[in-house]
Coordinates of C-alpha atoms and ligand atoms in Angstrom, one line a residue:
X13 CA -1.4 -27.9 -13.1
X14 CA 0.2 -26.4 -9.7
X15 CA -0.7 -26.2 -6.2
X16 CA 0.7 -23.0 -4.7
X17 CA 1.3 -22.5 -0.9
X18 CA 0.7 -18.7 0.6
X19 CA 2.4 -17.8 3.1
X20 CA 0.3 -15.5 5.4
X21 CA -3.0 -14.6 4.9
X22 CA -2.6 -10.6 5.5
X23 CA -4.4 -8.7 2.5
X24 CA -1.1 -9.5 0.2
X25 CA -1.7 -13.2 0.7
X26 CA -5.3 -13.2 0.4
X27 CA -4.8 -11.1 -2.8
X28 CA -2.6 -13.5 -4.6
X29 CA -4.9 -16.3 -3.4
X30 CA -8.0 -14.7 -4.9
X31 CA -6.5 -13.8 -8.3
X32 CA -4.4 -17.7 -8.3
X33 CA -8.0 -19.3 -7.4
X34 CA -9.2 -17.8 -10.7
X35 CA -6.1 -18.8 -12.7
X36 CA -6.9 -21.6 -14.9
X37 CA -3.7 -23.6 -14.3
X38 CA -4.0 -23.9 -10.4
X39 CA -5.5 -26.2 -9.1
X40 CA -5.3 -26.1 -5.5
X41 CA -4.5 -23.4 -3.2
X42 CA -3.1 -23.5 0.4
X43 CA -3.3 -20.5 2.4
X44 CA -0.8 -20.8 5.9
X45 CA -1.7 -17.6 8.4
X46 CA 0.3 -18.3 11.4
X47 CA -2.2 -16.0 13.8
X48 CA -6.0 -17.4 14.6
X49 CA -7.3 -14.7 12.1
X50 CA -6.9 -13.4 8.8
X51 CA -6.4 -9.6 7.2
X52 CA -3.3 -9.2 9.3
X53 CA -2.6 -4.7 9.5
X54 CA -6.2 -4.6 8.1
X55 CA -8.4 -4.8 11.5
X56 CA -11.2 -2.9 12.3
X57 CA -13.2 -2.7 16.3
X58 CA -16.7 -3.0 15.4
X59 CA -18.6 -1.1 18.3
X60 CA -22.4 -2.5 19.2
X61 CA -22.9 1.3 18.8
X62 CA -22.0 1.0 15.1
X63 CA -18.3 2.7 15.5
X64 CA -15.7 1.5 13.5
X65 CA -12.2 2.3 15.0
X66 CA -9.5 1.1 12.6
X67 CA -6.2 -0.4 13.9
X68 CA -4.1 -0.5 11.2
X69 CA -5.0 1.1 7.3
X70 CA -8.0 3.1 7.5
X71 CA -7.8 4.7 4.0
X72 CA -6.9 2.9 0.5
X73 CA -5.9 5.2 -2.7
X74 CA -7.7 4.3 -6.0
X75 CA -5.1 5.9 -8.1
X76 CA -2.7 4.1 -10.5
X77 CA -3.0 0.2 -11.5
X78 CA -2.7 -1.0 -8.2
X79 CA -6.1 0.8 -7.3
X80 CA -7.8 0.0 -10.2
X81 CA -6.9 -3.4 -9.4
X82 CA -8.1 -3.0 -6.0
X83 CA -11.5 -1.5 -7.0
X84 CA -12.2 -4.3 -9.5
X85 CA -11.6 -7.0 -6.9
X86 CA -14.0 -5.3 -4.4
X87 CA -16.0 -4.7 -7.4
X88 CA -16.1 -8.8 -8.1
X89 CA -16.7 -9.2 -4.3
X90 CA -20.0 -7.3 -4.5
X91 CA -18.8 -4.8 -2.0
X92 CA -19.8 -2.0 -4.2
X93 CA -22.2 -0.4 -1.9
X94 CA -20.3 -0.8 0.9
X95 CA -17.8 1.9 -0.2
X96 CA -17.0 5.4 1.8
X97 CA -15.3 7.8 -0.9
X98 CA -13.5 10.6 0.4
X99 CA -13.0 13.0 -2.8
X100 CA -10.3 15.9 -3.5
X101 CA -12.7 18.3 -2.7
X102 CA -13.4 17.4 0.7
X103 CA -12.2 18.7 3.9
X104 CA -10.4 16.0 5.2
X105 CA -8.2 15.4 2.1
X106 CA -7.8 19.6 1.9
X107 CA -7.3 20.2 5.4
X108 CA -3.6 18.1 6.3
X109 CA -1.4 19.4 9.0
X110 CA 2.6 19.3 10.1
X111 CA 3.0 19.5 13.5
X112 CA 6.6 20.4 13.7
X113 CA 8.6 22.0 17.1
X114 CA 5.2 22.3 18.6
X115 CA 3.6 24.2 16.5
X116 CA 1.0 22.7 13.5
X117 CA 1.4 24.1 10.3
X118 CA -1.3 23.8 7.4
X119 CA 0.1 22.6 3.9
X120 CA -1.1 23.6 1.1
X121 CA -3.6 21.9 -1.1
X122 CA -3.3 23.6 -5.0
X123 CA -1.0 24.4 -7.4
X124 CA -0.3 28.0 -5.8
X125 CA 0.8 26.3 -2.4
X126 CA 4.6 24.9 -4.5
X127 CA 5.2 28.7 -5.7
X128 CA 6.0 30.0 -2.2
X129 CA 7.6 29.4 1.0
X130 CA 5.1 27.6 3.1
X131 CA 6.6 27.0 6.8
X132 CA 7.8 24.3 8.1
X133 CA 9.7 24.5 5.2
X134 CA 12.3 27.4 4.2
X135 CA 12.1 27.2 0.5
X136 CA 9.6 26.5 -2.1
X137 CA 8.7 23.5 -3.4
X138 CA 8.9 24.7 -6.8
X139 CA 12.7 25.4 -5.9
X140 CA 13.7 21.7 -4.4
X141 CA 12.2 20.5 -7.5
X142 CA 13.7 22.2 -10.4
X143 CA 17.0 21.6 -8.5
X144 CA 16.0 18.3 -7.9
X145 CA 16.0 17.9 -12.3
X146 CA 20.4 18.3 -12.1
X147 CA 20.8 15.8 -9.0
X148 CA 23.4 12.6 -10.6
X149 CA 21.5 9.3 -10.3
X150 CA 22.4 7.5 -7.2
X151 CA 24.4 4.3 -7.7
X152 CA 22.7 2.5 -4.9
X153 CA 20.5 -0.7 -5.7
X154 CA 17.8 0.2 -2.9
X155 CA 18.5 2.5 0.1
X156 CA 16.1 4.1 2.8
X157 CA 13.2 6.3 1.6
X158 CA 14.8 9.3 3.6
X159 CA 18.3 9.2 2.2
X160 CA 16.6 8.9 -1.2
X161 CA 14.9 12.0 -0.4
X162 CA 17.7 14.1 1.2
X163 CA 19.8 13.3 -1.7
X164 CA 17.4 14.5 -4.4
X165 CA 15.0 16.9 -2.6
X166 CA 17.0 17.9 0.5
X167 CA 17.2 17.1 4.0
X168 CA 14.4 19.1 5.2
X169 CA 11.9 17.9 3.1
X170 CA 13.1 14.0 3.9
X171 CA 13.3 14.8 7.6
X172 CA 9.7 16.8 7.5
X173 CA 7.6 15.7 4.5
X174 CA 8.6 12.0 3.8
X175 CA 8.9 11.1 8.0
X176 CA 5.5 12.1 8.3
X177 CA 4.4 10.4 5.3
X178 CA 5.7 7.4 6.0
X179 CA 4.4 7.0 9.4
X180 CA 1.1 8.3 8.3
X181 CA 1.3 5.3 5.2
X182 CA 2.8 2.3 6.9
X183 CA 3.7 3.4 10.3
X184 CA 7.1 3.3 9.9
X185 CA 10.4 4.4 10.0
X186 CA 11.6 6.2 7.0
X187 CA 15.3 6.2 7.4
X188 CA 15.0 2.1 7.7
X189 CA 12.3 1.5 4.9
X190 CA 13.0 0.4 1.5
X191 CA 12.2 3.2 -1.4
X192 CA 12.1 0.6 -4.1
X193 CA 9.6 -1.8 -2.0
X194 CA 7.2 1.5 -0.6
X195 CA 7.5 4.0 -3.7
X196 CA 8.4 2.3 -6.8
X197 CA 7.2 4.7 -8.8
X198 CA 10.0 7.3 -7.2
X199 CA 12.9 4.3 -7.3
X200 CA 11.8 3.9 -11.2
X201 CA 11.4 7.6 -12.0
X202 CA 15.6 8.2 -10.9
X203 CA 15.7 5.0 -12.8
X204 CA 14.4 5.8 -16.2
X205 CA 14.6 9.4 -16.1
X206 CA 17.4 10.6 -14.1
X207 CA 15.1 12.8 -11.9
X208 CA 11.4 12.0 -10.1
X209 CA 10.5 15.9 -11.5
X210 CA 11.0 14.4 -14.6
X211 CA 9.7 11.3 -14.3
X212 CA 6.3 13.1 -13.1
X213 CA 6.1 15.5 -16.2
X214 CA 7.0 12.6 -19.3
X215 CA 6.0 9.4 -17.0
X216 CA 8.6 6.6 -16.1
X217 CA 8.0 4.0 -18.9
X218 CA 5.2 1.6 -19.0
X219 CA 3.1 0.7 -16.2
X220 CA 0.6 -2.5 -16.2
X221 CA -2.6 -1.1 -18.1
X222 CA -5.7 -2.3 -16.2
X223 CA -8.9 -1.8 -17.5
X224 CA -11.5 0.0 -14.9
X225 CA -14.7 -2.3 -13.4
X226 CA -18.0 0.2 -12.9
X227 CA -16.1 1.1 -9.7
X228 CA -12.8 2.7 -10.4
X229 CA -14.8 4.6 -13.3
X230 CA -16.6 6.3 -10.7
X231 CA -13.8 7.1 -8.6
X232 CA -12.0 9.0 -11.2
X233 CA -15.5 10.7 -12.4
X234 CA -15.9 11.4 -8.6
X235 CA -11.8 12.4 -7.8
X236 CA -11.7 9.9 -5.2
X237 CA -8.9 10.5 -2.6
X238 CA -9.1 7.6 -0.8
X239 CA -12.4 5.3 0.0
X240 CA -13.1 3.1 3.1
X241 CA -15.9 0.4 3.8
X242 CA -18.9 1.3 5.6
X243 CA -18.3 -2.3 8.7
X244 CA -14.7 -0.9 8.1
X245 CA -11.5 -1.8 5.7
X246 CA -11.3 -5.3 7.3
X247 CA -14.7 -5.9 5.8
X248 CA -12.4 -6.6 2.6
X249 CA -10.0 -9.3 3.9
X250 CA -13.1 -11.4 5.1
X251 CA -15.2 -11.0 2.1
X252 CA -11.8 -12.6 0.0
X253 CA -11.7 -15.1 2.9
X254 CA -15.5 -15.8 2.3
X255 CA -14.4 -15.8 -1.8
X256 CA -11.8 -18.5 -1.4
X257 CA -13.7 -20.6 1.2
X258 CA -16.5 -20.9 -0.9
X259 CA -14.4 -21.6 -4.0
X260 CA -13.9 -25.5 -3.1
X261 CA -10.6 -24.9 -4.7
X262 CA -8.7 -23.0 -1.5
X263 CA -7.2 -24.4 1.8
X264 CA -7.6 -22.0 4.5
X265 CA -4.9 -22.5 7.5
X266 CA -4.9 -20.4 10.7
X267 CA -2.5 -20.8 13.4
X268 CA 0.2 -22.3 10.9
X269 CA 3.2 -20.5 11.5
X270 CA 5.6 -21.2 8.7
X271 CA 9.3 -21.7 9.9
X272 CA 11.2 -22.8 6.8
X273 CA 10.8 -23.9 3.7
X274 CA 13.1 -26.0 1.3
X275 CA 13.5 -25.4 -2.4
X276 CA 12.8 -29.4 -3.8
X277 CA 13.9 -30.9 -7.2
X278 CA 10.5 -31.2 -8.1
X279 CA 9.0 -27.6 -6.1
X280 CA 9.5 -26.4 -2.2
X281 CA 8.6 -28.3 0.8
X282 CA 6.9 -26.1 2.7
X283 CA 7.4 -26.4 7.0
X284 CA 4.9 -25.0 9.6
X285 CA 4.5 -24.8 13.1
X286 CA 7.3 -26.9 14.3
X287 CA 11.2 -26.3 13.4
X288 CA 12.4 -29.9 13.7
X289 CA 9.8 -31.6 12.1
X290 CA 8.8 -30.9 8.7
X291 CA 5.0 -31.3 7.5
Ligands
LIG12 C1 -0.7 1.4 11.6 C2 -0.7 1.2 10.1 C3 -1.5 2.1 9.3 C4 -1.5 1.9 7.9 N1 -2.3 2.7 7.1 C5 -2.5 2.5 5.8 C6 -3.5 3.2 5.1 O1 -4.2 4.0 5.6 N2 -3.6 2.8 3.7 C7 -2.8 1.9 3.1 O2 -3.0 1.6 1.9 N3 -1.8 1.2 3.8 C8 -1.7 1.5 5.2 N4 -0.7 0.7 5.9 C9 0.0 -0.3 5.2 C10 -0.8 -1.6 5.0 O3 -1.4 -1.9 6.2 C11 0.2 -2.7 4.6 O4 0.8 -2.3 3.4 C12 -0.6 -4.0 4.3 O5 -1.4 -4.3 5.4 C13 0.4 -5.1 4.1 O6 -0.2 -6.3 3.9 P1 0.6 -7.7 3.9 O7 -0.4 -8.8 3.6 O8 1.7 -7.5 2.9 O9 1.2 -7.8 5.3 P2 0.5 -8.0 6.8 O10 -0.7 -7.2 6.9 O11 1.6 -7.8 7.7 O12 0.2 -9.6 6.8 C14 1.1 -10.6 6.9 C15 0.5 -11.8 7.4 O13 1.4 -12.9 7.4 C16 1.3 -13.5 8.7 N5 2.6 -14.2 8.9 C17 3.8 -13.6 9.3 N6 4.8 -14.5 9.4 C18 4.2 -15.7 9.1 C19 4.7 -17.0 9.0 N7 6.0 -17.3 9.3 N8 3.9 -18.0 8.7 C20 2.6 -17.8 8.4 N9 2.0 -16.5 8.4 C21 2.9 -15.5 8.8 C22 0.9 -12.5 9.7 O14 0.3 -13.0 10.8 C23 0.0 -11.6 8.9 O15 -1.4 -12.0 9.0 C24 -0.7 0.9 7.3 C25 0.1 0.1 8.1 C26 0.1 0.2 9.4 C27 1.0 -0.7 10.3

């Protein structure tokens, strides 16, 4: 029987919380978010004219485990008709834009698109990627998504494709972000393969099999893209918050800033708010 402290109550932290509050062999959960709210990226202005403006994530992808996962919790949180789908087939997943030296460039959407030179770029795809197959396994243990890139697909599509991907995904930086922390699948594909055009075609080894809720049926029946909620992704951080308040087995903390904590002989000791005096 454990008690588990979770520190920060953004949608990782509620996550683990909802899926520990179910496991049998907790008992007690404490949840520390050092802001007055919880959801942390995921935050969405509610207008009184029923406009949602998103200020972090405004799109989630139901493909692989992780979004089968995701769909079954908000599934289990009765959000089901709350969902916005956006499929393949629609315009805003076909229509997708590169706005390079001032000029905006539409990428392609099928198959056809890799076969030929599509600017920005001044090769195909199809190229970058059969070369990509006799590029040596790096030797690094993790390094930035963009020299990951340059070394196996080329500079110009790290500098291009990935620095717009990864502002567009986590607003950040892609020459300081971790590829083994933001695309595991990539990292595991060099790993297991020797080459991510590899690792696409014959997979990368075993992934965690999940088995689809109702929900993520449909979105593979409907080719979901990405979905949204209708009162806005932050709907889903308050609905676990609701989940785990009601639960009677959950301790929500807001404004508890944790500023160390100290591995114990018998678990961790856990201190918030204040440096010099632990709690
Ligand atoms: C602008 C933007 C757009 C994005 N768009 C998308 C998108 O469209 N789709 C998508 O899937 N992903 C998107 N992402 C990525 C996504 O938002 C993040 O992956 C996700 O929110 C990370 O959740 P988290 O709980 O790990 O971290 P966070 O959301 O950062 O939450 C961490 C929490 O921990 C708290 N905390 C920090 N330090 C302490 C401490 N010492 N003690 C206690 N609490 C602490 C923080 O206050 C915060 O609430 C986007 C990110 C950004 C920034």
């Amino acid at each position: 029987m454990k008690t588990v402290a979770v520190l920060g109550g953004g949608i990782g932290g509620l996550a683990a919380s909802f899926y520990l509050c179910k496991n049998p062999q907790v008992t007690k959960v404490i949840v520390l978010e050092s802001s007055s709210r919880f959801g942390g990226w995921l935050w969405s202005l509610r207008r009184s004219d029923g406009a949602v403006f998103e200020l972090g994530p405004r799109g989630i992808r139901p493909a692989g485990a992780v979004g089968t996962n995701t769909l079954n919790m908000v599934e289990g949180l009765g959000l089901e008709g709350d969902i916005l789908p956006v499929s393949y087939n629609h315009v805003a997943s076909k229509n997708r834009y590169l706005y390079v030296n001032g000029q905006l460039h539409k990428l392609p959407s099928g198959i056809s698109g890799i076969l030929k030179t599509v600017a920005p770029f001044s090769r195909p795809l199809l190229f970058s990627l059969l070369t990509e197959i006799l590029v040596k396994k790096g030797r690094e243990e993790d390094e930035s998504i963009h020299s990951f890139v340059s070394r196996r697909l080329g500079k110009e599509l790290a500098d291009l494709a990935m620095d717009s991907v990864c502002r567009g995904v986590f607003a950040g930086d892609c020459k300081k972000l971790s590829v083994r922390s933001c695309f595991p699948s990539l990292y595991k594909a060099e790993q297991q393969r020797g080459s991510l055009t590899l690792g696409f075609l014959l997979g990368s080894g075993s992934a965690p099999v999940i088995v689809p809720g109702h929900l993520a049926q449909r979105a593979k029946r409907e080719a979901w893209a990405q979905w949204s909620l209708k009162r806005g992704v932050e709907t889903l951080p308050e609905s676990i918050a609701e989940f785990l308040q009601q639960s009677g087995k959950v301790e929500l903390h807001r404004d508890a800033a944790v500023r160390q904590i100290i591995p114990t002989t018998s678990g961790w000791k856990v201190c918030k708010n204040i440096m010099t005096r632990p709690e």
